[in-house]
Structure formats: C-alpha cells, structure tokens
mmCIF file of C-alpha atoms in Angstrom:
data_model
loop_
_atom_site.group_PDB
_atom_site.id
_atom_site.type_symbol
_atom_site.label_atom_id
_atom_site.label_comp_id
_atom_site.label_asym_id
_atom_site.label_seq_id
_atom_site.Cartn_x
_atom_site.Cartn_y
_atom_site.Cartn_z
ATOM 1 C CA MET A 51 115.782 83.388 85.068
ATOM 2 C CA SER A 52 114.398 80.585 88.193
ATOM 3 C CA ALA A 53 110.441 80.220 88.102
ATOM 4 C CA SER A 54 110.279 81.668 91.895
ATOM 5 C CA THR A 55 112.490 85.125 90.826
ATOM 6 C CA ARG A 56 109.689 85.268 87.590
ATOM 7 C CA GLU A 57 106.245 85.046 90.718
ATOM 8 C CA LEU A 58 108.451 87.228 93.048
ATOM 9 C CA GLU A 59 108.569 89.641 90.709
ATOM 10 C CA SER A 60 104.709 89.678 89.243
ATOM 11 C CA THR A 61 104.167 90.047 92.592
ATOM 12 C CA VAL A 62 106.234 93.104 93.323
ATOM 13 C CA ARG A 63 104.551 93.854 90.539
ATOM 14 C CA GLU A 64 101.277 93.760 90.959
ATOM 15 C CA ILE A 65 102.252 95.638 95.018
ATOM 16 C CA LEU A 66 102.884 98.898 92.995
ATOM 17 C CA ALA A 67 100.998 98.099 89.647
ATOM 18 C CA ASP A 68 99.062 101.616 88.929
ATOM 19 C CA GLY A 69 100.637 103.898 91.073
ATOM 20 C CA ARG A 70 99.481 101.912 93.901
ATOM 21 C CA GLY A 71 101.751 102.071 97.206
ATOM 22 C CA ILE A 72 101.629 100.246 100.946
ATOM 23 C CA LEU A 73 99.600 101.050 104.227
ATOM 24 C CA ALA A 74 102.326 100.173 106.267
ATOM 25 C CA ALA A 75 99.359 98.433 109.346
ATOM 26 C CA ASP A 76 101.838 96.519 110.914
ATOM 27 C CA GLU A 77 102.469 98.657 114.230
ATOM 28 C CA SER A 78 103.630 96.156 117.388
ATOM 29 C CA THR A 79 100.751 95.900 120.107
ATOM 30 C CA GLY A 80 102.974 98.132 122.422
ATOM 31 C CA THR A 81 103.503 101.425 119.773
ATOM 32 C CA MET A 82 99.794 100.502 118.549
ATOM 33 C CA SER A 83 98.901 100.437 121.843
ATOM 34 C CA LYS A 84 100.935 104.355 122.234
ATOM 35 C CA ARG A 85 98.950 106.043 119.775
ATOM 36 C CA LEU A 86 95.775 104.563 120.240
ATOM 37 C CA ALA A 87 95.601 105.306 124.339
ATOM 38 C CA GLY A 88 97.424 109.326 122.722
ATOM 39 C CA GLU A 89 93.468 109.210 121.738
ATOM 40 C CA GLY A 90 92.083 108.570 124.292
ATOM 41 C CA ILE A 91 90.933 104.648 123.444
ATOM 42 C CA GLU A 92 91.308 101.843 125.676
ATOM 43 C CA SER A 93 93.928 99.072 123.053
ATOM 44 C CA THR A 94 92.606 95.693 122.930
ATOM 45 C CA ALA A 95 93.177 93.321 120.437
ATOM 46 C CA GLU A 96 89.039 93.698 118.896
ATOM 47 C CA SER A 97 89.592 97.631 118.861
ATOM 48 C CA ARG A 98 92.825 96.831 116.832
ATOM 49 C CA LEU A 99 91.042 95.181 114.805
ATOM 50 C CA ARG A 100 88.264 97.058 114.123
ATOM 51 C CA PHE A 101 90.176 100.512 113.275
ATOM 52 C CA ARG A 102 92.155 98.089 111.431
ATOM 53 C CA GLU A 103 89.537 97.062 109.435
ATOM 54 C CA LEU A 104 87.599 100.699 109.115
ATOM 55 C CA MET A 105 91.092 100.453 106.949
ATOM 56 C CA PHE A 106 91.270 98.417 104.978
ATOM 57 C CA SER A 107 87.196 98.107 104.753
ATOM 58 C CA THR A 108 87.591 101.757 103.001
ATOM 59 C CA ASP A 109 85.521 102.067 99.631
ATOM 60 C CA GLY A 110 87.866 102.930 96.862
ATOM 61 C CA VAL A 111 91.226 102.950 98.699
ATOM 62 C CA GLU A 112 92.305 99.448 96.140
ATOM 63 C CA GLN A 113 92.903 101.824 93.652
ATOM 64 C CA TRP A 114 96.147 103.420 95.704
ATOM 65 C CA ILE A 115 96.839 100.568 98.006
ATOM 66 C CA GLY A 116 98.445 97.347 96.826
ATOM 67 C CA GLY A 117 100.105 95.812 100.123
ATOM 68 C CA VAL A 118 99.342 96.482 103.337
ATOM 69 C CA ILE A 119 102.485 94.738 105.708
ATOM 70 C CA LEU A 120 100.060 92.818 108.614
ATOM 71 C CA TYR A 121 101.643 92.361 112.615
ATOM 72 C CA ASP A 122 101.356 88.733 113.626
ATOM 73 C CA GLU A 123 98.494 89.595 115.578
ATOM 74 C CA THR A 124 96.596 90.377 112.576
ATOM 75 C CA ILE A 125 97.604 88.401 110.052
ATOM 76 C CA ARG A 126 95.675 85.909 112.386
ATOM 77 C CA GLN A 127 92.113 88.141 112.690
ATOM 78 C CA SER A 128 89.320 87.690 110.211
ATOM 79 C CA ALA A 129 86.985 91.024 109.221
ATOM 80 C CA SER A 130 84.070 91.825 110.243
ATOM 81 C CA ASP A 131 82.032 88.479 108.500
ATOM 82 C CA GLY A 132 84.643 85.838 109.075
ATOM 83 C CA THR A 133 86.251 86.258 106.040
ATOM 84 C CA PRO A 134 90.766 85.710 107.438
ATOM 85 C CA ILE A 135 92.403 89.060 106.865
ATOM 86 C CA PRO A 136 94.690 88.376 104.588
ATOM 87 C CA ARG A 137 91.924 87.344 102.141
ATOM 88 C CA TYR A 138 89.600 90.060 103.170
ATOM 89 C CA LEU A 139 92.430 91.758 101.655
ATOM 90 C CA ALA A 140 93.229 89.709 98.459
ATOM 91 C CA GLY A 141 89.599 89.554 97.917
ATOM 92 C CA ARG A 142 89.937 93.443 97.151
ATOM 93 C CA GLY A 143 92.384 93.123 94.711
ATOM 94 C CA ILE A 144 94.854 94.100 98.369
ATOM 95 C CA VAL A 145 98.074 92.373 98.344
ATOM 96 C CA PRO A 146 99.091 91.150 102.230
ATOM 97 C CA GLY A 147 102.203 90.937 103.421
ATOM 98 C CA ILE A 148 103.943 91.009 106.764
ATOM 99 C CA LYS A 149 106.401 92.037 109.045
ATOM 100 C CA VAL A 150 108.605 89.148 110.561
ATOM 101 C CA ASP A 151 111.631 91.389 112.956
ATOM 102 C CA THR A 152 110.750 90.571 116.336
ATOM 103 C CA GLY A 153 112.219 94.648 117.089
ATOM 104 C CA ALA A 154 115.289 96.005 117.700
ATOM 105 C CA GLN A 155 116.989 95.312 120.674
ATOM 106 C CA PRO A 156 120.111 96.686 122.016
ATOM 107 C CA LEU A 157 123.715 96.147 120.628
ATOM 108 C CA ALA A 158 125.862 94.112 122.639
ATOM 109 C CA GLY A 159 129.205 95.937 122.297
ATOM 110 C CA SER A 160 128.087 99.246 120.828
ATOM 111 C CA PRO A 161 126.342 101.610 123.196
ATOM 112 C CA GLY A 162 123.215 103.930 121.589
ATOM 113 C CA GLU A 163 123.062 101.470 118.837
ATOM 114 C CA LYS A 164 120.271 98.516 117.959
ATOM 115 C CA VAL A 165 120.161 95.387 115.753
ATOM 116 C CA THR A 166 117.026 94.013 114.849
ATOM 117 C CA GLU A 167 116.089 90.551 116.000
ATOM 118 C CA GLY A 168 114.185 87.751 114.679
ATOM 119 C CA LEU A 169 116.188 85.133 112.609
ATOM 120 C CA ASP A 170 115.634 82.068 115.091
ATOM 121 C CA GLY A 171 112.886 80.290 113.889
ATOM 122 C CA LEU A 172 112.676 82.989 110.654
ATOM 123 C CA ARG A 173 112.496 80.047 107.709
ATOM 124 C CA GLY A 174 109.158 78.725 110.048
ATOM 125 C CA ARG A 175 107.397 81.149 110.538
ATOM 126 C CA LEU A 176 107.634 81.972 106.657
ATOM 127 C CA GLU A 177 106.562 79.679 105.729
ATOM 128 C CA GLU A 178 102.989 79.523 108.340
ATOM 129 C CA TYR A 179 103.222 82.711 106.835
ATOM 130 C CA ARG A 180 102.890 82.037 103.224
ATOM 131 C CA GLY A 181 100.280 79.774 104.184
ATOM 132 C CA MET A 182 97.951 82.111 105.748
ATOM 133 C CA GLY A 183 98.479 83.962 102.766
ATOM 134 C CA ALA A 184 100.925 86.049 103.125
ATOM 135 C CA ARG A 185 103.113 87.008 99.512
ATOM 136 C CA PHE A 186 105.262 90.119 100.951
ATOM 137 C CA THR A 187 106.411 90.154 103.673
ATOM 138 C CA LYS A 188 109.438 93.252 106.310
ATOM 139 C CA TRP A 189 112.320 93.088 108.295
ATOM 140 C CA ARG A 190 113.366 96.901 109.443
ATOM 141 C CA THR A 191 116.567 98.022 110.695
ATOM 142 C CA VAL A 192 117.585 100.884 112.932
ATOM 143 C CA ILE A 193 120.367 103.427 112.302
ATOM 144 C CA THR A 194 120.348 106.098 114.860
ATOM 145 C CA ILE A 195 122.496 109.791 113.952
ATOM 146 C CA GLY A 196 124.421 110.809 116.902
ATOM 147 C CA GLU A 197 128.036 111.907 117.934
ATOM 148 C CA ASN A 198 130.553 109.517 116.459
ATOM 149 C CA LEU A 199 126.984 106.649 115.199
ATOM 150 C CA PRO A 200 126.518 105.034 113.420
ATOM 151 C CA THR A 201 129.031 102.944 113.948
ATOM 152 C CA ARG A 202 130.474 100.864 111.133
ATOM 153 C CA TYR A 203 130.123 98.154 113.673
ATOM 154 C CA CYS A 204 125.593 98.475 113.599
ATOM 155 C CA LEU A 205 125.776 99.051 110.097
ATOM 156 C CA GLN A 206 127.593 95.682 109.232
ATOM 157 C CA VAL A 207 125.096 93.834 112.061
ATOM 158 C CA ASN A 208 121.939 94.976 110.548
ATOM 159 C CA ALA A 209 123.228 94.677 107.064
ATOM 160 C CA HIS A 210 124.116 90.991 107.608
ATOM 161 C CA CYS A 211 120.830 90.226 109.358
ATOM 162 C CA GLN A 212 118.511 91.893 106.736
ATOM 163 C CA ALA A 213 120.461 89.834 103.853
ATOM 164 C CA ARG A 214 119.237 86.684 105.972
ATOM 165 C CA TYR A 215 115.931 87.915 106.412
ATOM 166 C CA ALA A 216 115.651 88.110 102.781
ATOM 167 C CA ALA A 217 117.110 84.890 101.759
ATOM 168 C CA LEU A 218 114.801 83.319 104.121
ATOM 169 C CA ALA A 219 111.782 85.067 102.860
ATOM 170 C CA GLN A 220 113.028 84.089 98.665
ATOM 171 C CA GLU A 221 113.573 80.751 99.529
ATOM 172 C CA ALA A 222 109.709 80.920 101.365
ATOM 173 C CA GLY A 223 108.425 82.264 97.954
ATOM 174 C CA LEU A 224 108.091 85.622 99.397
ATOM 175 C CA VAL A 225 109.490 89.367 98.544
ATOM 176 C CA PRO A 226 110.962 90.657 101.169
ATOM 177 C CA ILE A 227 110.542 94.747 102.286
ATOM 178 C CA VAL A 228 114.070 95.270 104.035
ATOM 179 C CA GLU A 229 113.645 98.913 105.504
ATOM 180 C CA PRO A 230 117.195 100.298 106.797
ATOM 181 C CA GLU A 231 115.610 103.116 108.705
ATOM 182 C CA THR A 232 117.727 106.192 109.325
ATOM 183 C CA ILE A 233 116.583 107.367 112.440
ATOM 184 C CA MET A 234 115.829 111.793 112.150
ATOM 185 C CA ASN A 235 115.666 113.199 115.235
ATOM 186 C CA GLY A 236 118.093 114.933 116.264
ATOM 187 C CA SER A 237 119.878 119.097 115.578
ATOM 188 C CA HIS A 238 121.734 117.037 112.489
ATOM 189 C CA SER A 239 122.292 118.557 109.485
ATOM 190 C CA ILE A 240 121.080 117.359 105.517
ATOM 191 C CA GLU A 241 124.953 116.649 105.129
ATOM 192 C CA ARG A 242 125.046 114.318 107.893
ATOM 193 C CA SER A 243 121.631 112.767 106.961
ATOM 194 C CA TYR A 244 122.892 111.624 103.068
ATOM 195 C CA GLU A 245 126.172 110.209 104.400
ATOM 196 C CA VAL A 246 124.778 108.183 107.368
ATOM 197 C CA THR A 247 121.541 106.999 104.713
ATOM 198 C CA LEU A 248 125.005 106.509 102.571
ATOM 199 C CA GLU A 249 126.953 104.627 104.392
ATOM 200 C CA ALA A 250 124.067 102.651 105.302
ATOM 201 C CA LEU A 251 122.521 101.521 101.985
ATOM 202 C CA HIS A 252 126.251 100.870 100.040
ATOM 203 C CA GLU A 253 126.426 98.266 103.215
ATOM 204 C CA LEU A 254 123.130 97.239 102.091
ATOM 205 C CA PHE A 255 123.613 96.356 99.319
ATOM 206 C CA ALA A 256 127.286 94.685 99.310
ATOM 207 C CA GLU A 257 125.826 92.259 101.765
ATOM 208 C CA LEU A 258 122.912 91.547 100.166
ATOM 209 C CA HIS A 259 124.877 90.335 97.006
ATOM 210 C CA ARG A 260 126.636 88.287 99.563
ATOM 211 C CA GLN A 261 123.978 86.231 100.327
ATOM 212 C CA ARG A 262 122.450 86.126 97.580
ATOM 213 C CA VAL A 263 119.349 86.993 97.099
ATOM 214 C CA ALA A 264 117.707 88.322 93.827
ATOM 215 C CA LEU A 265 117.798 91.963 93.996
ATOM 216 C CA GLU A 266 115.138 91.971 90.377
ATOM 217 C CA GLY A 267 112.351 89.887 93.640
ATOM 218 C CA MET A 268 112.527 92.942 96.427
ATOM 219 C CA LEU A 269 112.297 96.058 97.435
ATOM 220 C CA LEU A 270 114.125 98.652 99.792
ATOM 221 C CA LYS A 271 111.689 100.738 101.852
ATOM 222 C CA THR A 272 113.874 103.529 103.096
ATOM 223 C CA ASN A 273 113.896 107.642 104.687
ATOM 224 C CA MET A 274 113.881 110.157 102.957
ATOM 225 C CA VAL A 275 117.369 112.691 103.844
ATOM 226 C CA VAL A 276 116.362 115.367 105.833
ATOM 227 C CA THR A 277 117.236 117.467 107.975
ATOM 228 C CA GLY A 278 117.676 116.059 111.812
ATOM 229 C CA TYR A 279 114.072 117.116 112.892
ATOM 230 C CA ASP A 280 114.973 119.535 116.078
ATOM 231 C CA ALA A 281 117.462 121.200 113.814
ATOM 232 C CA ASP A 282 116.511 124.982 113.154
ATOM 233 C CA ASP A 283 117.836 125.138 110.140
ATOM 234 C CA ARG A 284 115.901 123.244 107.772
ATOM 235 C CA ALA A 285 116.138 121.676 104.600
ATOM 236 C CA GLY A 286 113.496 123.120 101.625
ATOM 237 C CA VAL A 287 111.306 120.460 99.354
ATOM 238 C CA GLU A 288 113.382 120.205 96.765
ATOM 239 C CA GLU A 289 116.795 120.192 98.082
ATOM 240 C CA VAL A 290 115.444 117.090 100.498
ATOM 241 C CA ALA A 291 114.336 115.878 97.265
ATOM 242 C CA ASP A 292 117.700 115.977 95.418
ATOM 243 C CA ARG A 293 120.172 114.984 98.210
ATOM 244 C CA THR A 294 117.524 111.598 98.171
ATOM 245 C CA LEU A 295 117.817 110.513 94.450
ATOM 246 C CA ARG A 296 121.033 111.186 94.465
ATOM 247 C CA CYS A 297 121.740 108.952 97.346
ATOM 248 C CA LEU A 298 119.130 106.620 96.006
ATOM 249 C CA ARG A 299 121.228 106.495 92.780
ATOM 250 C CA GLN A 300 124.560 105.995 94.146
ATOM 251 C CA THR A 301 123.831 102.999 95.956
ATOM 252 C CA VAL A 302 120.549 101.399 95.052
ATOM 253 C CA PRO A 303 120.801 98.658 91.640
ATOM 254 C CA ALA A 304 119.081 99.378 88.778
ATOM 255 C CA VAL A 305 117.633 95.993 88.794
ATOM 256 C CA VAL A 306 116.370 96.816 92.662
ATOM 257 C CA PRO A 307 112.546 97.215 90.746
ATOM 258 C CA GLY A 308 110.513 99.571 93.096
ATOM 259 C CA ILE A 309 111.867 102.192 95.719
ATOM 260 C CA VAL A 310 108.720 103.219 98.238
ATOM 261 C CA PHE A 311 109.679 105.720 101.163
ATOM 262 C CA LEU A 312 108.826 105.468 104.677
ATOM 263 C CA SER A 313 107.219 108.253 106.673
ATOM 264 C CA GLY A 314 109.372 108.592 108.812
ATOM 265 C CA GLY A 315 107.721 110.941 111.859
ATOM 266 C CA GLN A 316 107.311 113.571 108.705
ATOM 267 C CA SER A 317 103.538 115.506 109.102
ATOM 268 C CA ASP A 318 101.117 114.538 106.163
ATOM 269 C CA PHE A 319 102.329 117.392 104.165
ATOM 270 C CA SER A 320 106.250 117.398 103.896
ATOM 271 C CA SER A 321 104.925 113.496 103.228
ATOM 272 C CA SER A 322 103.401 114.888 100.791
ATOM 273 C CA ALA A 323 105.525 117.370 99.541
ATOM 274 C CA HIS A 324 108.952 115.758 99.007
ATOM 275 C CA LEU A 325 107.268 112.453 97.727
ATOM 276 C CA ASN A 326 105.875 114.388 95.154
ATOM 277 C CA ALA A 327 109.198 116.302 94.224
ATOM 278 C CA MET A 328 110.704 113.601 94.162
ATOM 279 C CA SER A 329 107.713 111.748 91.317
ATOM 280 C CA THR A 330 108.466 113.986 88.619
ATOM 281 C CA ALA A 331 111.823 113.390 87.597
ATOM 282 C CA GLN A 332 113.253 111.495 84.800
ATOM 283 C CA GLY A 333 114.936 108.954 84.184
ATOM 284 C CA LEU A 334 114.652 107.220 87.228
ATOM 285 C CA PRO A 335 115.988 102.589 86.439
ATOM 286 C CA TRP A 336 113.131 102.160 89.881
ATOM 287 C CA VAL A 337 109.591 102.919 90.429
ATOM 288 C CA LEU A 338 109.267 104.747 92.986
ATOM 289 C CA SER A 339 106.172 104.646 95.196
ATOM 290 C CA PHE A 340 104.900 104.896 99.243
ATOM 291 C CA SER A 341 104.340 103.162 102.698
ATOM 292 C CA TYR A 342 103.402 105.035 105.275
ATOM 293 C CA SER A 343 101.948 104.735 108.290
ATOM 294 C CA ARG A 344 101.369 107.205 110.538
ATOM 295 C CA ALA A 345 101.318 109.388 107.328
ATOM 296 C CA LEU A 346 97.896 107.558 106.438
ATOM 297 C CA GLN A 347 97.047 106.762 109.809
ATOM 298 C CA GLY A 348 96.960 110.452 111.999
ATOM 299 C CA LEU A 349 93.754 111.966 110.563
ATOM 300 C CA THR A 350 91.747 108.089 110.398
ATOM 301 C CA ILE A 351 92.599 107.745 114.026
ATOM 302 C CA LYS A 352 92.563 110.839 115.432
ATOM 303 C CA THR A 353 89.045 111.196 113.474
ATOM 304 C CA TRP A 354 87.750 107.557 114.913
ATOM 305 C CA ALA A 355 88.358 108.064 118.626
ATOM 306 C CA GLY A 356 87.676 104.992 119.218
ATOM 307 C CA LYS A 357 83.798 105.810 118.999
ATOM 308 C CA GLU A 358 81.578 103.843 116.233
ATOM 309 C CA GLU A 359 79.594 107.033 115.124
ATOM 310 C CA ASN A 360 82.687 108.453 113.695
ATOM 311 C CA ALA A 361 82.749 104.843 112.183
ATOM 312 C CA ARG A 362 81.759 106.805 108.815
ATOM 313 C CA LYS A 363 84.084 110.004 109.064
ATOM 314 C CA THR A 364 87.292 107.824 109.800
ATOM 315 C CA GLN A 365 86.537 106.259 106.312
ATOM 316 C CA ALA A 366 86.037 109.637 104.152
ATOM 317 C CA ALA A 367 89.541 110.523 107.166
ATOM 318 C CA PHE A 368 91.856 107.925 105.210
ATOM 319 C CA HIS A 369 90.380 107.719 101.582
ATOM 320 C CA TYR A 370 91.576 111.057 101.139
ATOM 321 C CA ARG A 371 94.381 110.756 102.937
ATOM 322 C CA CYS A 372 95.005 107.321 100.787
ATOM 323 C CA ARG A 373 94.076 109.857 97.528
ATOM 324 C CA LEU A 374 96.675 112.447 98.626
ATOM 325 C CA THR A 375 99.526 110.288 98.745
ATOM 326 C CA ALA A 376 98.367 108.656 95.518
ATOM 327 C CA ALA A 377 98.465 112.191 93.859
ATOM 328 C CA ALA A 378 101.672 112.772 95.348
ATOM 329 C CA ASN A 379 103.154 109.588 94.218
ATOM 330 C CA ALA A 380 101.621 110.718 90.512
ATOM 331 C CA GLY A 381 103.867 114.021 90.603
ATOM 332 C CA GLN A 382 100.536 115.891 91.243
ATOM 333 C CA TRP A 383 99.915 117.057 94.515
ATOM 334 C CA SER A 384 99.503 120.685 96.042
ATOM 335 C CA GLU A 385 99.381 121.929 98.577
ATOM 336 C CA ASP A 386 96.077 123.313 97.961
ATOM 337 C CA MET A 387 94.475 119.701 98.045
ATOM 338 C CA GLU A 388 95.839 119.851 102.397
ATOM 339 C CA ARG A 389 92.863 121.259 103.477
ATOM 340 C CA GLU A 390 92.239 121.900 107.316
ATOM 341 C CA PRO A 391 90.705 118.651 108.880
ATOM 342 C CA GLU A 392 86.564 119.472 109.339
ATOM 343 C CA ASP A 393 86.616 120.396 105.342
ATOM 344 C CA VAL A 394 88.910 117.717 105.022
ATOM 345 C CA LEU A 395 85.945 115.723 106.779
ATOM 346 C CA SER A 396 82.826 116.944 104.498
ATOM 347 C CA GLU A 397 85.087 117.144 101.351
ATOM 348 C CA ALA A 398 86.319 113.276 101.687
ATOM 349 C CA GLU A 399 82.228 112.164 102.842
ATOM 350 C CA ARG A 400 81.224 113.360 99.983
ATOM 351 C CA GLU A 401 83.426 112.149 97.884
ATOM 352 C CA LEU A 402 83.736 108.770 99.710
ATOM 353 C CA GLN A 403 79.592 108.720 99.456
ATOM 354 C CA ALA A 404 80.244 108.967 95.291
ATOM 355 C CA THR A 405 82.694 105.824 95.079
ATOM 356 C CA ALA A 406 79.897 103.665 97.125
ATOM 357 C CA SER A 407 77.221 104.922 94.643
#
C-alpha cells in the first residue's frame, strides 16, 4: 500500500470516526437560491454564507459531523472572524470537502437521461482545492427510473465519468466520494428501485476497477432502496433496510471503508427511521453513515427565515437534527425522539445552552 493510499484511508477514518457523518452543504447557487426563496429569503452571496456559517458554528455538532461538503462559492469565503471556511471547519475538528462536478446535463443520444459533466480542467481544480484546504471531494450522477429507463448506455457513461473523477482525486491526494444517485421520483415499486440501484452500482464498481481506483481510499454515497415517492403502496421501514443492505452486499466490495447514505428527498422522520434500521445490522464489512443535506437543513432553514434574531433558534434546530441523525446512525433512534417544531426548538435551545456552558 502506498503512502498516499494510507493518507486517504486516514482521512476516511477521521470523517467517520465515532459514528460521525457528513453534512452536504454543497448545493449549487441555483439550488440554494430556490431553497431560500421557498422560505421568503433573498439569495445573495452573503445570505448563503450566513446560513451555512450558522450551521458550521453551532456548538457541539463536531461530535456528530465529521465532514462538510462545500460548494465552490463557499470554499472561497471566510467566516465572520475572517478565517477561511476550510480552515474554520478544520479548527473545529471537521474535515472540509468540496463538490467538483459541474452538474448534470442532457445525455446526447438518450432523451430523458443525464450525464454529469466537469472532467475538463479537473486536475487543475483539484490541485487548487487541495491548496485551499479540502481533503475530500464529491461527484454526483443522476440515474432516472422511467419507462425503458435507465439505459445501459447511461449507466456506462456516468460510471466512466465517476471513475475518471475518482482516479484524478486520488492522484491529487483527495478522498473521492462517488455518488451514483438513483432518483426515487415516480410511482415505481421498491422492486424496480432495487433492480436499478443494483445495476448502477455493478456498473460503477466494474469501472472503478478498470480505472485503477484504490477502493480502500474512497467512500460510496448512495440512495436507499425505497418505493417511488408517488406510489400508493409503500414499503415499510424494515423492507427498505433489508433491500438496501441486500443490494449493497451484492455490489460493494468489502475493501470499501464506508458507505454514506443520501436522504434523497425523504422526510426527516423517514431518513432517520431507515438509517436506524440499517445501523442495527450485524456483520457488515463497511462502516455505514450519512451524508445528508435536506434532512439536516430543512428545519434549520425554516427556523432561520433570513432573520438574524432567529440565529440562536436556527442553531438549536440544526443541533437537534444532527443529534437525532447521529442517534439513528448508532441504531439508537426512536419515533418518540421526533417532536413538533415548537417543542423541538424549546428543547433544543436548552440543550444547546447546556453545551455552550
């Protein structure tokens, strides 16, 4: 094993140490603007930074959050005290990372499907990001379930791009997170979700092998196998956990050190319930954890509403969702832990006050 591979493995262990997970704060400017607008908040560089800094600076969350994925805008910004954001996170014991793909675009020759772009100039950008303090990276592909979709062509093209990205990231000394997300929009069954996720992961790991990616120095970020969100007949928590783990056992080599789940549009409750059920499984070869965006930020951004007088309540809401998600990651979450928003904030504020003191 090379010294560089040992360094990558060390970074992975640091991110996932003691049951910690990842905050995905890498929404593009367009996506973040839509989320802010949904709460009546004007989207500016300053408002986007302020919201993210409220999360990053919340007392005590470093015990549950081991890494943060940043967007290009954010990694170039500084905290209120003038400290560059990557250095600010590192100072709190949180590993800074960066999203490096440039987004999904229509896949030529295959209507209704997408390919993720961003390979052009990637080697130079990776070197720049490492110089700015990033230690891991992320690349997301989008797999759509529909009539006669996905095509094998789409799976192969996206797997090839992800493997090229992963190889370049490791060359730069950065841990690659590969994220082949099978989108769960639609009315398809959980059986169909399973089939597509299985094929996408098979294709991905075959390509990672062909392109000489060191599997022990990467992380997989994947969707859970759930029923399509528009379907009436929905699978229960235990079936989701069973099918997801069965899919992973069939596709993910044991040498991969960790698998982090995306919330993928699930509610806070569902994302915690499903993670909790999987975290109680025995004999898994990889560490399971989370890399959530909306499931950690939904209540947080609603509480903030763009008003500085809500800053403390905003951090209380974020603290609460991090704590419950980490409990699910440890198999210690229960339905009774979920409260109404008003009760959440009063309880979380008391907890946050105790942490600060």
